[in-house]
CSV table of C-alpha atoms in Angstrom, one decimal:
chain,number,residue,atom,x,y,z
A,247,MET,CA,81.6,104.8,63.8
A,248,ALA,CA,82.8,102.4,66.3
A,249,PHE,CA,85.3,103.8,68.8
A,250,ASP,CA,88.8,102.1,68.6
A,251,TYR,CA,89.3,100.8,72.2
A,252,GLU,CA,92.2,98.7,71.1
A,253,GLN,CA,94.5,101.6,70.8
A,254,TYR,CA,94.4,102.0,74.7
A,255,LEU,CA,94.2,98.3,75.6
A,256,ARG,CA,97.0,96.0,76.2
A,257,PRO,CA,97.2,93.4,73.5
A,258,GLY,CA,95.8,89.8,74.0
A,259,LYS,CA,94.1,90.8,77.5
A,260,LEU,CA,90.6,90.4,76.1
A,261,PRO,CA,88.0,88.9,77.1
A,262,HIS,CA,88.5,90.3,80.5
A,263,ILE,CA,88.0,88.7,83.8
A,264,TRP,CA,84.7,90.4,84.8
A,265,CYS,CA,81.5,88.4,85.2
A,266,PRO,CA,78.8,88.4,82.4
A,267,GLY,CA,76.9,91.8,82.6
A,268,CYS,CA,79.4,93.4,85.1
A,269,GLY,CA,79.4,97.1,84.6
A,270,HIS,CA,83.0,97.6,85.2
A,271,GLY,CA,83.5,97.0,81.4
A,272,ILE,CA,81.0,99.7,80.6
A,273,VAL,CA,82.9,102.0,82.8
A,274,MET,CA,86.3,101.0,81.5
A,275,LYS,CA,84.9,101.9,77.9
A,276,GLY,CA,83.6,105.1,79.2
A,277,LEU,CA,86.9,106.1,81.0
A,278,LEU,CA,88.8,105.3,77.7
A,279,ARG,CA,86.5,107.5,75.6
A,280,ALA,CA,87.0,110.3,78.2
A,281,ILE,CA,91.0,109.8,78.0
A,282,ASP,CA,90.8,110.1,74.1
A,283,ARG,CA,88.4,113.0,74.2
A,284,CYS,CA,90.8,115.0,76.6
A,285,GLY,CA,93.8,113.8,74.4
A,286,LEU,CA,95.8,112.3,77.3
A,287,GLN,CA,99.0,111.0,76.4
A,288,LYS,CA,99.9,107.3,77.5
A,289,ASN,CA,103.4,108.3,78.7
A,290,ASN,CA,102.1,111.1,80.8
A,291,THR,CA,99.1,109.3,82.4
A,292,ALA,CA,99.2,107.1,85.4
A,293,ILE,CA,96.0,104.9,86.4
A,294,VAL,CA,96.1,103.7,89.9
A,295,SER,CA,94.0,101.1,91.7
A,296,GLY,CA,93.8,99.3,94.8
A,297,THR,CA,92.5,95.7,95.1
A,298,GLY,CA,89.2,94.1,93.9
A,299,CYS,CA,87.1,93.6,90.9
A,300,ALA,CA,87.1,97.2,89.6
A,301,SER,CA,90.9,97.4,90.5
A,302,ARG,CA,91.6,94.9,87.8
A,303,LEU,CA,91.1,97.7,85.3
A,304,PRO,CA,94.5,99.0,85.0
A,305,GLY,CA,95.8,95.4,83.9
A,306,TYR,CA,93.9,96.1,80.7
A,307,VAL,CA,94.8,99.4,79.7
A,308,ASP,CA,98.0,100.6,78.2
A,309,PHE,CA,99.3,103.5,80.4
A,310,ASN,CA,101.5,103.8,83.4
A,311,THR,CA,99.5,101.6,85.6
A,312,LEU,CA,99.9,100.6,89.3
A,313,HIS,CA,98.0,97.9,91.2
A,314,THR,CA,98.3,98.5,94.9
A,315,ALA,CA,97.3,97.2,98.2
A,316,HIS,CA,93.8,97.2,99.2
A,317,GLY,CA,92.4,100.6,99.7
A,318,ARG,CA,95.8,102.4,99.2
A,319,ALA,CA,95.2,103.6,95.7
A,320,ALA,CA,94.6,107.3,96.6
A,321,ALA,CA,97.7,107.2,98.8
A,322,PHE,CA,100.0,105.9,95.9
A,323,ALA,CA,98.3,108.2,93.5
A,324,THR,CA,99.1,111.3,95.9
A,325,GLY,CA,102.7,110.2,95.8
A,326,ILE,CA,102.8,110.0,92.1
A,327,LYS,CA,101.2,113.3,91.8
A,328,MET,CA,103.6,115.0,94.3
A,329,ALA,CA,106.5,113.5,92.6
A,330,LYS,CA,105.4,114.3,89.1
A,331,PRO,CA,102.9,117.1,89.3
A,332,GLU,CA,102.9,117.3,85.3
A,333,MET,CA,101.3,113.7,85.1
A,334,ASP,CA,97.5,113.1,84.6
A,335,VAL,CA,96.7,110.9,87.5
A,336,LEU,CA,93.5,108.7,87.6
A,337,VAL,CA,92.4,106.5,90.3
A,338,VAL,CA,90.0,103.7,89.6
A,339,GLY,CA,88.6,101.4,92.4
A,340,GLY,CA,85.4,99.9,94.1
A,341,ASP,CA,83.3,101.0,96.9
A,342,GLY,CA,84.9,98.4,99.3
A,343,ASP,CA,88.3,99.5,98.2
A,344,GLY,CA,87.7,103.2,98.3
A,345,ILE,CA,85.2,104.0,100.9
A,346,ALA,CA,85.6,101.1,103.5
A,347,ILE,CA,89.3,99.8,103.7
A,348,GLY,CA,90.6,103.1,101.7
A,349,GLY,CA,88.0,105.5,103.4
A,350,ASN,CA,90.8,107.2,105.3
A,351,HIS,CA,92.9,107.8,102.1
A,352,PHE,CA,89.9,108.8,100.1
A,353,ILE,CA,88.9,111.5,102.5
A,354,HIS,CA,92.2,112.9,102.9
A,355,ALA,CA,93.0,113.0,99.2
A,356,CYS,CA,89.6,114.9,98.8
A,357,ARG,CA,90.6,117.2,101.7
A,358,ARG,CA,93.8,118.2,100.1
A,359,ASN,CA,92.2,118.8,96.8
A,360,ILE,CA,95.0,117.3,95.0
A,361,ASP,CA,94.7,117.4,91.1
A,362,MET,CA,93.5,113.7,90.2
A,363,THR,CA,90.4,112.1,89.0
A,364,TYR,CA,88.9,109.4,91.2
A,365,VAL,CA,86.5,107.0,89.3
A,366,LEU,CA,84.7,105.0,92.0
A,367,MET,CA,82.7,102.1,90.8
A,368,ASN,CA,80.1,101.5,93.5
A,369,ASN,CA,78.5,98.1,93.1
A,370,TYR,CA,77.4,97.8,96.8
A,371,ILE,CA,79.5,94.9,97.7
A,372,TYR,CA,82.8,93.2,97.9
A,373,GLY,CA,82.6,91.3,94.7
A,374,MET,CA,85.9,89.6,94.6
A,375,THR,CA,86.0,88.1,98.0
A,376,GLY,CA,82.7,86.4,98.1
A,377,GLY,CA,79.8,89.1,98.2
A,378,GLN,CA,80.3,90.6,101.9
A,379,PHE,CA,78.5,93.8,102.7
A,380,SER,CA,80.4,97.0,102.2
A,381,PRO,CA,79.5,100.4,103.7
A,382,CYS,CA,77.6,101.1,100.3
A,383,THR,CA,75.3,98.2,100.7
A,384,PRO,CA,71.9,99.5,100.9
A,385,THR,CA,70.2,99.0,104.5
A,386,GLY,CA,68.1,95.9,104.5
A,387,ASP,CA,69.8,94.1,101.6
A,388,ARG,CA,71.1,90.6,101.6
A,389,THR,CA,74.7,89.6,101.1
A,390,SER,CA,76.8,86.6,102.1
A,391,THR,CA,77.6,88.0,105.5
A,392,THR,CA,74.1,89.6,106.0
A,393,PRO,CA,71.8,86.9,105.0
A,394,TYR,CA,68.9,88.3,107.2
A,395,GLY,CA,69.3,91.9,105.8
A,396,ASN,CA,72.1,94.6,106.4
A,397,PRO,CA,71.4,96.6,109.5
A,398,ASP,CA,73.9,99.2,108.5
A,399,PRO,CA,73.2,102.8,107.2
A,400,ILE,CA,75.0,103.5,103.9
A,401,PHE,CA,77.9,106.0,103.2
A,402,ASP,CA,76.7,108.4,100.5
A,403,VAL,CA,79.8,108.6,98.5
A,404,ALA,CA,79.1,112.0,96.9
A,405,LYS,CA,78.1,113.6,100.1
A,406,LEU,CA,81.2,112.2,101.8
A,407,ALA,CA,83.6,113.5,99.1
A,408,ILE,CA,81.8,117.0,99.1
A,409,GLY,CA,82.1,117.0,103.0
A,410,ALA,CA,85.7,116.0,102.9
A,411,GLY,CA,86.6,118.9,100.4
A,412,ALA,CA,86.6,117.4,96.9
A,413,THR,CA,86.1,120.2,94.4
A,414,PHE,CA,84.3,118.3,91.6
A,415,VAL,CA,81.9,115.6,92.5
A,416,ALA,CA,79.5,113.8,89.8
A,417,ARG,CA,77.5,110.7,89.9
A,418,THR,CA,76.0,108.4,87.2
A,419,THR,CA,75.3,104.8,86.6
A,420,ALA,CA,76.6,102.1,84.4
A,421,PHE,CA,73.3,102.3,82.4
A,422,HIS,CA,74.0,105.8,81.6
A,423,ALA,CA,77.0,105.0,79.3
A,424,THR,CA,77.3,108.3,77.5
A,425,GLN,CA,77.2,110.2,80.7
A,426,ILE,CA,80.0,108.3,82.1
A,427,ASP,CA,82.5,109.5,79.6
A,428,LYS,CA,81.0,113.2,79.8
A,429,LEU,CA,81.4,113.3,83.5
A,430,ILE,CA,84.8,111.7,83.4
A,431,THR,CA,86.0,114.3,80.7
A,432,ALA,CA,84.6,117.0,83.0
A,433,GLY,CA,86.6,115.6,86.0
A,434,LEU,CA,89.7,115.2,83.9
A,435,ARG,CA,89.4,118.8,82.8
A,436,HIS,CA,88.8,120.0,86.4
A,437,LYS,CA,91.9,121.4,88.3
A,438,GLY,CA,91.7,119.6,91.8
A,439,MET,CA,90.1,116.5,93.2
A,440,ALA,CA,87.3,115.1,90.9
A,441,VAL,CA,85.3,112.2,92.3
A,442,ILE,CA,83.0,110.5,89.8
A,443,GLU,CA,80.8,107.8,91.5
A,444,VAL,CA,79.5,105.3,89.1
A,445,LEU,CA,76.7,103.2,90.3
A,446,ASP,CA,77.3,99.7,88.9
A,447,ASP,CA,75.8,96.2,88.9
A,448,CYS,CA,77.2,93.1,90.6
A,449,PRO,CA,75.0,90.2,89.2
A,450,THR,CA,77.2,87.6,90.7
A,451,ALA,CA,77.5,88.7,94.2
A,452,PHE,CA,74.8,91.3,94.7
A,453,GLY,CA,72.2,90.3,92.4
A,454,ARG,CA,71.6,86.7,93.3
A,455,HIS,CA,71.4,87.6,97.0
A,456,ASN,CA,68.6,90.2,96.3
A,457,LYS,CA,66.1,88.8,93.9
A,458,PHE,CA,67.6,90.3,90.7
A,459,ARG,CA,67.3,87.3,88.3
A,460,SER,CA,69.1,88.9,85.5
A,461,VAL,CA,71.7,91.4,84.4
A,462,VAL,CA,69.0,93.2,82.6
A,463,GLU,CA,66.8,93.7,85.7
A,464,MET,CA,69.7,95.2,87.5
A,465,MET,CA,70.3,97.5,84.6
A,466,LYS,CA,66.6,98.5,84.6
A,467,ARG,CA,66.8,99.3,88.3
A,468,LEU,CA,69.9,101.5,87.7
A,469,LYS,CA,67.6,103.3,85.1
A,470,ASP,CA,64.7,103.6,87.3
A,471,ILE,CA,66.5,104.9,90.4
A,472,ALA,CA,68.5,107.6,88.6
A,473,VAL,CA,67.2,111.2,88.4
A,474,PRO,CA,69.1,114.0,86.7
A,475,THR,CA,69.8,116.8,89.1
A,476,GLN,CA,68.0,119.4,86.8
A,477,ALA,CA,64.7,117.1,87.0
A,478,ALA,CA,65.1,116.6,90.7
A,479,SER,CA,64.7,120.4,91.4
A,480,GLN,CA,61.2,120.2,90.2
A,481,MET,CA,60.2,117.0,92.0
A,482,SER,CA,58.8,116.6,95.5
A,483,PRO,CA,60.4,114.7,98.4
A,484,ASP,CA,57.9,112.0,98.1
A,485,GLN,CA,58.8,111.6,94.3
A,486,LEU,CA,62.5,111.5,95.2
A,487,ARG,CA,62.1,108.9,97.7
A,488,GLY,CA,64.6,105.9,96.8
A,489,LYS,CA,65.9,108.0,93.8
A,490,ILE,CA,69.6,108.9,93.3
A,491,LEU,CA,70.5,112.0,91.8
A,492,THR,CA,72.8,112.0,88.8
A,493,GLY,CA,75.1,114.6,87.0
A,494,ILE,CA,77.5,117.0,88.4
A,495,LEU,CA,76.5,117.3,92.2
A,496,HIS,CA,79.2,120.0,93.2
A,497,GLN,CA,81.9,122.0,91.6
A,498,GLU,CA,84.0,124.8,93.0
A,499,GLU,CA,87.5,126.3,92.6
A,500,LYS,CA,89.8,126.0,95.6
A,501,PRO,CA,93.7,126.1,95.7
A,502,GLU,CA,95.3,122.8,94.3
A,503,TYR,CA,97.5,120.9,96.6
A,504,CYS,CA,100.6,120.6,94.3
A,505,GLU,CA,100.7,124.2,93.4
A,506,GLN,CA,100.4,125.0,97.2
A,507,TYR,CA,103.2,122.6,97.9
A,508,GLN,CA,105.4,124.2,95.2
A,509,GLN,CA,104.9,127.5,97.0
A,510,VAL,CA,106.1,126.0,100.3
A,511,ILE,CA,109.1,124.6,98.5
A,512,ALA,CA,109.9,128.2,97.1
A,513,ARG,CA,109.5,129.8,100.5
A,514,ALA,CA,111.8,127.2,102.0
A,515,GLN,CA,114.5,127.6,99.5
A,516,ALA,CA,114.2,131.3,99.9
A,517,ALA,CA,114.6,131.1,103.5
A,518,ALA,CA,117.6,128.9,103.2
A,519,LYS,CA,119.4,131.1,100.7
A,520,PHE,CA,120.2,128.7,98.1
B,164,MET,CA,76.0,107.2,54.8
B,165,ASN,CA,76.5,103.3,54.3
B,166,ASN,CA,74.3,100.9,55.9
B,167,PRO,CA,75.4,100.0,59.5
B,168,LYS,CA,77.3,97.0,60.0
B,169,VAL,CA,76.9,95.4,63.4
B,170,GLU,CA,79.4,92.7,64.4
B,171,VAL,CA,79.4,90.6,67.8
B,172,ILE,CA,82.8,89.1,68.5
B,173,GLU,CA,81.7,85.8,69.7
B,174,ASP,CA,85.0,85.0,71.7
B,175,TYR,CA,84.3,88.0,73.8
B,176,CYS,CA,80.7,87.8,74.3
B,177,LYS,CA,79.6,86.2,77.8
B,178,GLY,CA,75.9,86.5,77.1
B,179,CYS,CA,74.7,89.0,79.6
B,180,SER,CA,72.0,90.0,76.8
B,181,ILE,CA,72.3,93.8,77.5
B,182,CYS,CA,72.6,94.4,73.8
B,183,VAL,CA,69.5,92.1,73.2
B,184,GLU,CA,67.4,93.9,75.7
B,185,PHE,CA,68.2,97.4,75.1
B,186,CYS,CA,68.4,97.7,71.4
B,187,PRO,CA,65.6,100.0,70.4
B,188,THR,CA,65.2,98.1,67.0
B,189,ASP,CA,65.7,94.5,68.3
B,190,VAL,CA,68.8,94.0,66.1
B,191,PHE,CA,70.2,91.1,68.4
B,192,GLU,CA,68.8,87.8,69.6
B,193,MET,CA,70.4,85.2,72.1
B,194,VAL,CA,71.5,82.2,70.1
B,195,GLY,CA,72.6,79.8,72.9
B,196,PHE,CA,75.1,81.5,75.3
B,197,VAL,CA,76.0,84.5,72.9
B,198,ALA,CA,74.3,87.4,71.3
B,199,ARG,CA,74.0,87.3,67.5
B,200,VAL,CA,73.0,90.0,65.0
B,201,VAL,CA,69.8,88.8,63.4
B,202,ARG,CA,68.2,91.9,61.9
B,203,PRO,CA,71.2,94.1,60.7
B,204,GLU,CA,68.9,96.1,58.4
B,205,ALA,CA,67.0,97.4,61.3
B,206,CYS,CA,70.0,99.2,62.9
B,207,THR,CA,69.7,102.9,63.2
B,208,ARG,CA,73.4,103.3,64.4
B,209,CYS,CA,72.4,104.7,67.7
B,210,MET,CA,75.6,102.9,69.2
B,211,LEU,CA,73.8,102.0,72.5
B,212,CYS,CA,74.8,98.5,72.2
B,213,GLU,CA,78.3,99.1,71.4
B,214,LEU,CA,78.3,101.7,74.5
B,215,ARG,CA,76.6,99.3,77.0
B,216,CYS,CA,78.4,96.1,76.0
B,217,PRO,CA,80.6,95.4,79.0
B,218,ASP,CA,82.7,92.8,77.0
B,219,PHE,CA,84.1,95.0,74.1
B,220,ALA,CA,82.1,92.3,72.0
B,221,VAL,CA,79.7,94.6,70.0
B,222,LYS,CA,81.0,96.9,67.2
B,223,VAL,CA,79.0,99.1,64.9
B,224,TYR,CA,80.5,100.4,61.8
């Protein structure tokens, strides 16, 4: 039976602004299915984004939404969660927004292990501003600002999040549509900072510079490079070259920031003898 | 269970052809710039077209 997405969408907003074949729409659908599965209430849920293509998402969904300055989504979301710890806070954004311009906010949200879910749509590029390379553009690939190939090594978003202290880190691709909502559901149910990286396709800005002539070719590439973590444990390093692990990559229990902060408030009030 | 009913909302379809390419039973074909349901009787209700349509255009009932 068709899932009723309209119940979570603002009326009259479709068709959306994203290009033909852009995976952001697939991720948005997965996000809405996950929200439905977890039973999040519209009035008690905040969806925060920075700036960019992926950050258009909150404009379409009928929750408490916030569209903020470029890269600052995690900072604003931290503020919401601190002021209203009972709210479910989600952050959505792209790789340029979350890892480059907002890299600092991203790592510190991970370090604090604040209870929010960050869905990072990694399409390897700054799509909205004209296809400039981002820290996630693969080495050697061409963009409008690296026409002879990108010399930079990439940020591995999952490793960065794990290293910074996030307690739930998962990765999937826009091709694996059912896995998107499963991982976001697991992230929403996790207490602490959950980072779900979704490898995405940008046919307009990334594909045309890198010999992907169609959306379908880009989707097939996502299908080919993804290896589930269980299957990867039985593969040789040679077989894993050029592949990307998908599934839950890291999960642990650590003290959550809002709870720790409440304890600080209690200690301060006790010391002040209110 | 009833026969599946597949629908493409043409006002939403941007013609990316993901549904056409990845449908296991070739229910869709591109007609001009939009996807159209041409073999609804072949649908197995696997829902992959609906899950992968980025534009909320494909619905399977």
